[in-house]
Amino acid sequence: MKYTKHYSTKRTPQAQKIPGRENDQAQNNAGGVSFVLDKWKMLDRFLILGSEGGTFYVGEQKLTIENASNAVKCIAEDGIRVVDRVVEISTEGRAPKNDPALFVLALCSCEDFANMETRNHAFDQLSKVARIGTHLFHYVDFCTDLRGWGRGLKKAVSNWYLEKDIDRLAFQITKYQKRDGWSHKDVISLAHPKPETVLQNEIFQYITTEGERKPRNEFINAVDIVKHPNIDEKNTLELVEKYNLPMEVVPTDKRTPKMYERVLHNGAGLTWIMRNLGNLTRHGIISNGKWDNVEFVRNRLEDENQLAKARLHPLQILVALRTYASGGGMRGKNTWIPNPDIIEALDNSFYKAFKFVEPTGKRYLLGIDVSGSMTFETIAGLPITPAEAAAAQAMVTYKTEERVVPMAFAGDFRRLGMSRNQRLDDVLNDTYAMSFGNTDCALPMLYAKQENIDVDVFVVLTDNETWYGDVHPIQALQDYRRTSGIEDAKLVVVGMTGTRYSIADPRDPSTLDVVGFDTATPQIISQFAIGDI
Ligand code: CA
């Protein structure tokens, strides 16, 4: 009897735990066995990817509970560290959505989970994480579901209003008026901010009387005039230009082509521009041949400083690119003929929205998981599947580095026609077309061995729900190191869903977990590749 046929540390089917590693591994959602992610790493995944929509295997409710309980464990261990992590990821614009950060900050504001030191720290950081009125409403909504309106919360929310200068306050309360069933009037009546100046007092009165008592503030007065039904287009355009009014304060029936053009050149933020590329094209503002406007928009979309300042996230840009390139669907009046120059600008913008990376010169193999589970549901609640997102994320390393073999896998190898010059909407379409089937995350390493490819760094983009193979990914990596002679071949696992599983071995310093669509991920991968972390 060859006992090691059934009990080997070098070759274990993915349905079983590796002998000796029983405490580090657990059954994943697909019924295979993975390593269990460290709770701080899981917190990072949640802050960046959230739990909206759930995954192929786990519903939104269960995934949210798992992640919230994990966050609560982190808060119990070191609440200050959690608050600081929330602030870091939120202020650096590393996540496609700010909601998970606001939710975890709300958990840190709650007596049931956090000590007084943590709560005070969370309150102090509120304005950094809740940067606009909409964020404040989200936070207030979460807090109201988690705790009562005690002194600490009232003071923190009051400070949100009181510490802004008057112009900024006027802008915030007019641009972001309502969200999640909350208005500024509701929030103020619970928080009771005590005005410190006459002008503040006037603005609070304006809020609580729902606009009946007018403040001495030209911006707010202009907003009120624009809303008036009798004011004509000429006067509205003048006010928009004079006060840089955002489109949000212009009533829908006054959003004419001329108004779009004026707002574009005056009040428009980069986020608004990106969301309105279809409208701007449909109204003829940036359609083919409108050279000056197209150049204006291109320059803004491709300006790294502006992208960083607006915290425009590459995943949002990817969604905008796909939507824009589609022309807005088959039917209805909201369609447009996409301008190829704008598509190209979005394609460039995507890469610029990641933190800048210097090429490392290392040899990479990019393994993109295109199994069935990667095609179900969305990433971070945006209309992109994890498989598509993985392919787009892989393109960042592919375009940065010279020595790269991209490959796709499910339960078998898939032909991947990816090229460096391919436009992202084509990459997404190709990926979508080849995605289905079982999952064997050992395949990137097995492929490199089979094809005799020298690899310094394996980058595997996956949901980590591996189950199909007869050898664990870490064992395939160890085997590759032995047979190739590249003894320090590294493995970076890019987690594309907010679960607690990973194929990276927490005990192996040459493996690393990072989060898909963290804007810092390409930078972390290259630092790890050259041994800086
Ligand atoms: Ca799968």
Coordinates of C-alpha atoms and ligand atoms in Angstrom, one line a residue:
M1 CA 0.0 0.0 0.0
K2 CA 1.4 3.4 -1.0
Y3 CA 0.1 5.5 1.8
T4 CA 1.4 8.8 0.5
K5 CA -0.9 8.4 -2.5
H6 CA -3.6 9.5 -0.1
Y7 CA -1.7 11.6 2.4
S8 CA 1.0 13.9 0.8
T9 CA 2.1 17.4 1.6
K10 CA 3.1 17.9 -2.0
R11 CA 0.0 16.8 -3.8
T12 CA -3.4 17.1 -2.2
P13 CA -6.7 17.3 -4.0
Q14 CA -8.4 20.7 -3.6
A15 CA -11.4 19.1 -1.9
Q16 CA -9.0 18.1 1.1
K17 CA -6.9 20.1 3.4
I18 CA -3.1 19.9 3.0
P19 CA -1.7 17.6 5.8
G20 CA -0.2 19.8 8.5
R21 CA -2.1 22.9 7.4
E22 CA -5.5 22.0 8.8
N23 CA -5.7 25.1 11.0
D24 CA -4.8 27.5 8.2
Q25 CA -7.3 26.2 5.7
A26 CA -11.1 25.9 5.5
Q27 CA -13.8 24.8 3.1
N28 CA -14.5 27.6 0.8
N29 CA -18.0 28.5 -0.7
A30 CA -17.4 26.2 -3.7
G31 CA -16.8 23.2 -1.5
G32 CA -13.0 23.2 -2.1
V33 CA -10.4 24.1 0.4
S34 CA -8.6 27.5 0.6
F35 CA -6.5 29.3 3.0
V36 CA -8.3 31.7 5.4
L37 CA -7.5 35.3 5.0
D38 CA -6.2 37.4 7.9
K39 CA -9.0 39.6 9.3
W40 CA -7.2 42.8 8.5
K41 CA -6.8 41.7 4.9
M42 CA -10.5 40.8 4.8
L43 CA -11.3 44.3 6.1
D44 CA -9.3 45.8 3.2
R45 CA -11.3 43.6 0.7
F46 CA -14.6 44.9 2.2
L47 CA -13.5 48.5 2.2
I48 CA -12.6 48.3 -1.4
L49 CA -15.1 45.8 -2.9
G50 CA -18.0 46.0 -0.4
S51 CA -20.6 43.2 -0.4
E52 CA -23.3 44.7 -2.7
G53 CA -25.0 42.1 -4.8
G54 CA -23.1 39.2 -3.0
T55 CA -21.2 36.7 -5.1
F56 CA -22.0 33.6 -7.2
Y57 CA -22.1 31.5 -4.0
V58 CA -23.1 33.8 -1.2
G59 CA -26.0 36.2 -1.1
E60 CA -25.7 39.9 -0.3
Q61 CA -27.1 39.5 3.2
K62 CA -24.8 36.7 4.3
L63 CA -21.7 38.4 2.8
T64 CA -22.5 41.6 4.5
I65 CA -23.0 39.9 7.9
E66 CA -19.7 38.1 7.5
N67 CA -17.8 41.3 6.6
A68 CA -19.5 43.4 9.3
S69 CA -18.7 40.7 11.9
N70 CA -15.1 40.7 10.7
A71 CA -14.9 44.5 10.9
V72 CA -16.3 44.3 14.5
K73 CA -13.5 41.8 15.4
C74 CA -10.9 44.2 14.0
I75 CA -12.5 47.1 16.0
A76 CA -12.3 45.0 19.2
E77 CA -8.6 44.3 18.5
D78 CA -7.6 47.8 17.5
G79 CA -10.3 50.3 16.8
I80 CA -8.0 53.2 16.1
R81 CA -6.3 51.2 13.4
V82 CA -9.7 50.5 11.8
V83 CA -10.6 54.2 11.8
D84 CA -7.2 55.1 10.3
R85 CA -7.5 52.4 7.6
V86 CA -11.0 53.7 6.7
V87 CA -9.6 57.3 6.4
E88 CA -6.7 56.1 4.3
I89 CA -8.6 54.1 1.8
S90 CA -11.4 56.7 1.6
T91 CA -9.3 59.8 1.3
E92 CA -6.9 58.3 -1.2
G93 CA -9.8 57.3 -3.4
R94 CA -8.7 53.7 -3.5
A95 CA -12.2 52.2 -3.5
P96 CA -14.8 52.5 -6.2
K97 CA -17.5 53.4 -3.7
N98 CA -17.3 55.2 -0.4
D99 CA -20.2 53.3 1.2
P100 CA -18.2 50.5 2.9
A101 CA -15.9 53.1 4.5
L102 CA -18.9 55.1 5.8
F103 CA -20.5 51.9 7.1
V104 CA -17.3 50.8 9.0
L105 CA -16.9 54.4 10.3
A106 CA -20.5 54.1 11.6
L107 CA -19.5 50.8 13.3
C108 CA -16.6 52.6 14.9
S109 CA -19.0 55.2 16.2
C110 CA -21.1 52.7 18.0
E111 CA -20.9 52.0 21.7
D112 CA -21.8 48.3 21.1
F113 CA -18.6 47.7 19.1
A114 CA -16.1 50.5 19.9
N115 CA -14.6 51.9 23.1
M116 CA -14.7 55.6 23.8
E117 CA -11.3 56.3 22.3
T118 CA -12.2 54.7 19.0
R119 CA -15.6 56.5 18.9
N120 CA -14.0 59.9 19.5
H121 CA -11.4 59.2 16.8
A122 CA -14.2 58.1 14.4
F123 CA -16.1 61.3 15.2
D124 CA -13.0 63.5 14.6
Q125 CA -12.4 61.9 11.2
L126 CA -16.1 62.2 10.0
S127 CA -15.5 65.2 7.6
K128 CA -12.5 63.4 6.0
V129 CA -14.6 60.4 5.1
A130 CA -18.0 62.1 4.6
R131 CA -16.7 64.7 2.1
I132 CA -20.0 65.6 0.5
G133 CA -23.6 65.9 1.6
T134 CA -24.5 62.5 0.2
H135 CA -21.8 60.8 2.2
L136 CA -23.1 62.5 5.4
F137 CA -26.6 61.2 4.7
H138 CA -25.3 57.7 4.3
Y139 CA -23.3 57.9 7.5
V140 CA -26.3 59.3 9.4
D141 CA -28.5 56.6 8.0
F142 CA -26.2 53.9 9.1
C143 CA -25.7 55.4 12.6
T144 CA -29.5 55.7 13.1
D145 CA -29.8 52.0 12.4
L146 CA -27.0 51.1 14.8
R147 CA -27.2 53.5 17.7
G148 CA -29.1 56.4 19.3
W149 CA -28.4 60.0 18.8
G150 CA -26.1 60.6 21.8
R151 CA -23.9 63.6 22.5
G152 CA -20.9 62.4 20.6
L153 CA -22.7 61.8 17.3
K154 CA -24.6 65.1 17.6
K155 CA -21.4 67.0 18.1
A156 CA -19.6 65.2 15.2
V157 CA -22.5 65.8 12.8
S158 CA -22.8 69.5 14.0
N159 CA -19.1 70.0 13.3
W160 CA -19.6 68.7 9.8
Y161 CA -21.7 71.9 9.2
L162 CA -19.9 74.3 11.4
E163 CA -16.3 73.7 10.3
K164 CA -17.0 74.5 6.6
D165 CA -16.6 78.1 5.4
I166 CA -19.8 79.7 4.3
D167 CA -19.3 79.3 0.5
R168 CA -18.6 75.6 0.9
L169 CA -21.5 75.1 3.2
A170 CA -23.8 76.9 0.7
F171 CA -22.6 74.7 -2.1
Q172 CA -23.0 71.5 -0.1
I173 CA -26.6 72.1 1.0
T174 CA -27.8 73.1 -2.4
K175 CA -25.9 70.6 -4.6
Y176 CA -26.7 67.6 -2.3
Q177 CA -30.2 68.2 -1.0
K178 CA -31.6 64.8 -0.2
R179 CA -30.5 61.1 -0.2
D180 CA -31.7 57.9 1.4
G181 CA -34.8 59.6 2.7
W182 CA -32.6 62.2 4.5
S183 CA -32.5 66.0 4.0
H184 CA -30.3 68.6 5.7
K185 CA -33.4 69.7 7.6
D186 CA -33.8 66.2 9.1
V187 CA -30.1 66.0 10.1
I188 CA -30.0 69.5 11.6
S189 CA -33.1 68.9 13.6
L190 CA -31.4 65.8 15.2
A191 CA -27.9 67.2 15.6
H192 CA -28.8 70.8 16.6
P193 CA -25.7 72.5 15.5
K194 CA -25.3 75.8 17.4
P195 CA -24.3 78.5 14.8
E196 CA -21.2 80.4 15.7
T197 CA -21.7 83.3 13.2
V198 CA -24.7 85.3 11.9
L199 CA -24.1 83.9 8.4
Q200 CA -24.2 80.3 9.6
N201 CA -27.3 81.1 11.5
E202 CA -29.0 82.4 8.4
I203 CA -28.1 79.3 6.4
F204 CA -29.5 77.0 9.1
Q205 CA -32.7 79.1 9.1
Y206 CA -32.8 78.7 5.4
I207 CA -32.6 74.9 5.8
T208 CA -35.1 74.6 8.6
T209 CA -37.7 76.8 7.0
E210 CA -37.2 74.9 3.7
G211 CA -36.0 78.1 1.8
E212 CA -38.6 80.5 3.2
R213 CA -36.1 82.7 5.1
K214 CA -33.4 83.8 2.6
P215 CA -29.8 84.1 3.7
R216 CA -27.5 86.9 2.6
N217 CA -25.6 84.5 0.3
E218 CA -25.3 85.2 -3.4
F219 CA -24.8 81.6 -4.4
I220 CA -27.9 80.4 -2.6
N221 CA -29.9 83.3 -4.0
A222 CA -28.7 82.4 -7.6
V223 CA -29.8 78.8 -7.0
D224 CA -33.2 79.9 -5.9
I225 CA -33.7 82.2 -8.9
V226 CA -32.7 79.4 -11.3
K227 CA -35.4 77.2 -9.8
H228 CA -38.0 79.8 -10.5
P229 CA -40.4 78.7 -13.3
N230 CA -40.5 82.1 -14.9
I231 CA -36.8 82.7 -15.4
D232 CA -35.8 82.3 -19.1
E233 CA -32.8 80.4 -20.6
K234 CA -30.7 83.5 -21.2
N235 CA -30.8 84.6 -17.5
T236 CA -30.3 81.1 -16.3
L237 CA -27.2 80.7 -18.4
E238 CA -25.8 84.0 -17.1
L239 CA -26.3 82.9 -13.5
V240 CA -24.7 79.4 -14.1
E241 CA -21.7 81.2 -15.6
K242 CA -21.4 83.9 -12.9
Y243 CA -21.7 81.6 -9.9
N244 CA -20.4 78.3 -11.4
L245 CA -23.6 76.6 -10.6
P246 CA -23.6 72.8 -10.9
M247 CA -26.2 71.0 -13.1
E248 CA -27.7 69.4 -10.0
V249 CA -29.4 72.8 -9.1
V250 CA -30.8 73.4 -12.6
P251 CA -34.4 72.0 -12.9
T252 CA -34.7 69.2 -15.4
D253 CA -36.8 71.1 -18.0
K254 CA -34.1 73.8 -18.2
R255 CA -31.3 71.3 -19.0
T256 CA -31.1 72.4 -22.7
P257 CA -28.1 71.7 -25.0
K258 CA -26.9 75.3 -24.3
M259 CA -27.1 74.6 -20.6
Y260 CA -25.0 71.5 -20.9
E261 CA -22.4 73.4 -22.8
R262 CA -22.3 76.2 -20.2
V263 CA -22.2 73.9 -17.2
L264 CA -19.4 71.9 -18.9
H265 CA -17.2 75.0 -19.1
N266 CA -18.2 76.5 -15.7
G267 CA -19.5 74.4 -12.8
A268 CA -18.8 70.9 -13.9
G269 CA -16.7 68.5 -11.8
L270 CA -14.9 65.6 -13.4
T271 CA -17.4 63.1 -12.0
W272 CA -20.3 65.0 -13.6
I273 CA -18.5 65.2 -16.9
M274 CA -17.8 61.4 -16.9
R275 CA -21.4 60.6 -16.1
N276 CA -22.7 62.9 -18.7
L277 CA -20.6 62.1 -21.7
G278 CA -23.6 60.4 -23.4
N279 CA -25.8 63.5 -22.8
L280 CA -23.1 65.8 -23.9
T281 CA -22.7 63.8 -27.2
R282 CA -26.5 63.4 -27.7
H283 CA -26.9 67.2 -27.4
G284 CA -24.1 67.8 -30.0
I285 CA -21.6 69.3 -27.5
I286 CA -18.9 66.8 -27.9
S287 CA -20.0 64.9 -31.0
N288 CA -17.7 64.3 -33.9
G289 CA -16.1 67.5 -35.2
K290 CA -16.8 69.7 -32.1
W291 CA -13.1 70.0 -31.8
D292 CA -12.7 72.6 -29.1
N293 CA -15.2 71.0 -26.7
V294 CA -13.8 67.5 -27.4
E295 CA -10.3 68.7 -26.6
F296 CA -11.5 70.4 -23.5
V297 CA -13.1 67.2 -22.2
R298 CA -10.1 65.1 -23.3
N299 CA -7.7 67.3 -21.5
R300 CA -9.8 67.0 -18.3
L301 CA -10.2 63.3 -18.5
E302 CA -6.5 62.7 -19.2
D303 CA -5.2 65.0 -16.5
E304 CA -3.7 62.9 -13.7
N305 CA -3.9 65.7 -11.1
Q306 CA -7.5 66.3 -11.8
L307 CA -8.3 62.6 -11.8
A308 CA -6.6 62.3 -8.4
K309 CA -8.3 65.4 -7.0
A310 CA -11.7 64.2 -8.1
R311 CA -10.9 60.7 -6.8
L312 CA -12.2 59.3 -10.0
H313 CA -11.8 55.5 -9.7
P314 CA -10.7 53.3 -12.6
L315 CA -13.6 51.0 -12.1
Q316 CA -16.0 54.0 -12.5
I317 CA -14.1 55.0 -15.6
L318 CA -14.4 51.4 -16.9
V319 CA -18.1 51.5 -16.5
A320 CA -18.3 54.9 -18.1
L321 CA -16.2 53.7 -21.0
R322 CA -18.4 50.7 -21.6
T323 CA -21.6 52.6 -21.3
Y324 CA -20.4 55.4 -23.6
A325 CA -19.0 53.1 -26.2
S326 CA -22.4 51.3 -26.3
G327 CA -24.1 54.5 -27.4
G328 CA -26.7 54.1 -24.7
G329 CA -28.6 51.0 -25.8
M330 CA -30.8 50.1 -28.8
R331 CA -33.9 52.1 -28.3
G332 CA -35.3 55.3 -26.6
K333 CA -34.2 58.9 -27.0
N334 CA -31.2 58.6 -24.7
T335 CA -28.9 57.3 -27.4
W336 CA -25.9 58.8 -29.0
I337 CA -23.2 58.1 -31.6
P338 CA -20.1 57.6 -29.6
N339 CA -17.2 59.8 -30.4
P340 CA -14.0 57.6 -30.8
D341 CA -11.8 60.4 -29.5
I342 CA -13.8 60.4 -26.2
I343 CA -13.6 56.6 -26.0
E344 CA -9.8 56.9 -26.4
A345 CA -9.7 59.5 -23.7
L346 CA -11.5 57.2 -21.3
D347 CA -9.2 54.3 -22.2
N348 CA -6.2 56.5 -21.3
S349 CA -7.9 57.9 -18.2
F350 CA -8.4 54.3 -16.9
Y351 CA -4.7 53.7 -16.6
K352 CA -3.9 57.1 -15.3
A353 CA -6.4 56.7 -12.4
F354 CA -4.2 54.0 -10.9
K355 CA -1.2 55.1 -8.8
F356 CA 1.8 55.5 -11.1
V357 CA 4.0 52.4 -11.4
E358 CA 7.6 52.1 -12.7
P359 CA 8.3 48.9 -14.7
T360 CA 10.3 46.3 -12.7
G361 CA 11.7 44.2 -15.6
K362 CA 10.6 41.0 -13.8
R363 CA 8.9 38.1 -15.7
Y364 CA 5.2 37.9 -15.1
L365 CA 2.5 35.4 -15.7
L366 CA -1.0 36.9 -15.3
G367 CA -3.6 34.2 -14.6
I368 CA -7.2 35.4 -15.1
D369 CA -9.9 33.3 -13.6
V370 CA -12.8 33.2 -16.1
S371 CA -14.7 30.4 -14.4
G372 CA -18.5 30.5 -14.1
S373 CA -18.5 32.0 -10.6
M374 CA -16.5 35.0 -11.9
T375 CA -19.2 35.9 -14.4
F376 CA -22.0 36.1 -11.9
E377 CA -23.0 39.3 -10.1
T378 CA -21.0 42.4 -10.1
I379 CA -17.9 43.9 -8.6
A380 CA -18.4 46.6 -6.0
G381 CA -22.1 46.9 -7.1
L382 CA -21.0 48.2 -10.5
P383 CA -22.2 46.7 -13.8
I384 CA -19.0 44.8 -14.5
T385 CA -18.4 41.0 -13.7
P386 CA -15.5 40.0 -11.6
A387 CA -14.0 38.2 -14.6
E388 CA -14.2 41.3 -16.8
A389 CA -12.7 43.4 -13.9
A390 CA -9.9 40.9 -13.5
A391 CA -9.0 41.2 -17.2
A392 CA -9.1 45.0 -17.1
Q393 CA -7.0 45.0 -13.9
A394 CA -4.5 42.6 -15.6
M395 CA -4.1 45.0 -18.5
V396 CA -2.5 47.5 -16.1
T397 CA 0.4 45.2 -15.4
Y398 CA 0.5 44.0 -19.0
K399 CA 0.9 47.6 -20.3
T400 CA 3.4 48.6 -17.6
E401 CA 5.8 45.6 -17.9
E402 CA 7.6 44.2 -20.9
R403 CA 7.9 40.5 -20.0
V404 CA 4.4 39.3 -19.5
V405 CA 2.4 36.2 -20.4
P406 CA -1.3 36.7 -19.9
M407 CA -3.4 33.5 -19.7
A408 CA -6.9 32.7 -18.7
F409 CA -8.2 29.6 -16.9
A410 CA -11.3 28.0 -15.5
G411 CA -11.2 24.2 -14.9
D412 CA -9.0 24.2 -18.1
F413 CA -6.8 26.6 -20.0
R414 CA -8.6 29.2 -22.2
R415 CA -7.2 30.8 -25.3
L416 CA -6.8 34.5 -24.6
G417 CA -6.3 36.9 -27.4
M418 CA -5.3 39.9 -25.2
S419 CA -2.9 42.4 -26.6
R420 CA -1.3 45.5 -25.1
N421 CA -3.0 47.9 -27.5
Q422 CA -6.5 46.4 -27.2
R423 CA -9.2 48.8 -26.1
L424 CA -10.7 48.0 -22.8
D425 CA -14.3 47.5 -24.0
D426 CA -12.9 44.8 -26.4
V427 CA -11.0 43.2 -23.5
L428 CA -14.2 43.1 -21.5
N429 CA -16.2 41.6 -24.4
D430 CA -13.6 38.9 -25.2
T431 CA -13.4 38.0 -21.5
Y432 CA -17.1 37.7 -21.2
A433 CA -17.4 35.5 -24.2
M434 CA -14.9 32.9 -22.9
S435 CA -16.2 32.8 -19.3
F436 CA -17.8 29.6 -17.9
G437 CA -17.0 26.4 -16.2
N438 CA -15.1 24.9 -13.2
T439 CA -12.3 26.4 -11.2
D440 CA -8.8 25.2 -10.7
C441 CA -6.5 28.1 -9.4
A442 CA -3.4 25.8 -9.7
L443 CA -3.6 26.1 -13.5
P444 CA -1.4 29.2 -13.9
M445 CA 1.5 27.5 -12.2
L446 CA 0.9 24.2 -14.0
Y447 CA 0.7 26.0 -17.3
A448 CA 4.1 27.7 -16.7
K449 CA 5.6 24.3 -15.9
Q450 CA 4.1 22.6 -18.9
E451 CA 5.1 25.4 -21.3
N452 CA 8.6 25.9 -19.8
I453 CA 7.9 29.6 -19.1
D454 CA 10.3 31.3 -16.7
V455 CA 8.3 33.3 -14.2
D456 CA 9.4 35.5 -11.4
V457 CA 5.9 36.6 -10.4
F458 CA 2.6 34.8 -10.8
V459 CA -0.3 37.2 -10.5
V460 CA -3.6 35.3 -10.2
L461 CA -6.8 37.3 -10.4
T462 CA -9.6 35.2 -8.8
D463 CA -12.5 34.9 -6.4
N464 CA -10.4 32.2 -4.6
E465 CA -13.3 29.6 -4.8
T466 CA -11.0 26.9 -6.2
W467 CA -12.2 23.2 -6.0
Y468 CA -11.6 21.4 -9.2
G469 CA -7.9 20.5 -9.3
D470 CA -6.0 17.5 -7.8
V471 CA -3.3 19.7 -6.4
H472 CA -3.5 22.8 -4.3
P473 CA -2.3 26.1 -5.9
I474 CA 0.4 26.5 -3.3
Q475 CA 1.7 23.0 -4.0
A476 CA 1.7 23.7 -7.7
L477 CA 3.8 26.8 -6.9
Q478 CA 6.2 24.8 -4.8
D479 CA 6.6 22.3 -7.5
Y480 CA 7.2 25.0 -10.1
R481 CA 9.9 26.5 -7.8
R482 CA 11.6 23.0 -7.6
T483 CA 11.4 22.1 -11.2
S484 CA 12.1 25.5 -12.8
G485 CA 15.0 26.4 -10.5
I486 CA 13.4 29.8 -9.8
E487 CA 13.4 29.1 -6.1
D488 CA 11.9 32.5 -5.1
A489 CA 9.1 32.6 -7.7
K490 CA 6.4 34.7 -6.1
L491 CA 2.6 34.5 -6.1
V492 CA 0.3 37.6 -5.9
V493 CA -3.3 36.8 -5.4
V494 CA -5.7 39.6 -6.5
G495 CA -8.9 38.9 -4.7
M496 CA -11.9 40.0 -6.8
T497 CA -14.7 39.3 -4.3
G498 CA -15.2 40.3 -0.6
T499 CA -14.9 36.8 0.9
R500 CA -12.5 35.4 3.5
Y501 CA -10.7 32.9 1.3
S502 CA -7.4 33.0 -0.5
I503 CA -5.1 30.7 -2.4
A504 CA -2.1 32.6 -1.0
D505 CA -0.3 30.9 1.9
P506 CA -0.2 33.2 5.0
R507 CA 3.0 31.4 6.1
D508 CA 4.8 31.8 2.8
P509 CA 6.6 35.2 2.6
S510 CA 6.7 34.9 -1.2
T511 CA 3.0 35.0 -1.5
L512 CA 0.9 38.1 -1.1
D513 CA -2.8 39.0 -1.0
V514 CA -4.0 42.2 -2.6
V515 CA -7.5 43.5 -3.5
G516 CA -8.8 43.8 -7.1
F517 CA -9.4 47.4 -8.1
D518 CA -7.6 48.9 -5.2
T519 CA -6.0 51.8 -7.1
A520 CA -2.8 51.0 -5.2
T521 CA -2.7 47.3 -6.3
P522 CA -0.4 47.7 -9.3
Q523 CA 2.0 49.6 -7.2
I524 CA 1.9 47.0 -4.4
I525 CA 2.5 44.2 -6.9
S526 CA 5.6 45.8 -8.3
Q527 CA 7.0 46.7 -4.9
F528 CA 6.5 43.0 -3.9
A529 CA 8.0 41.8 -7.2
I530 CA 11.3 43.7 -6.6
G531 CA 11.3 42.7 -2.9
D532 CA 10.5 46.1 -1.4
I533 CA 7.7 44.7 0.7
Ligands
CA1 CA -15.2 29.7 -10.0

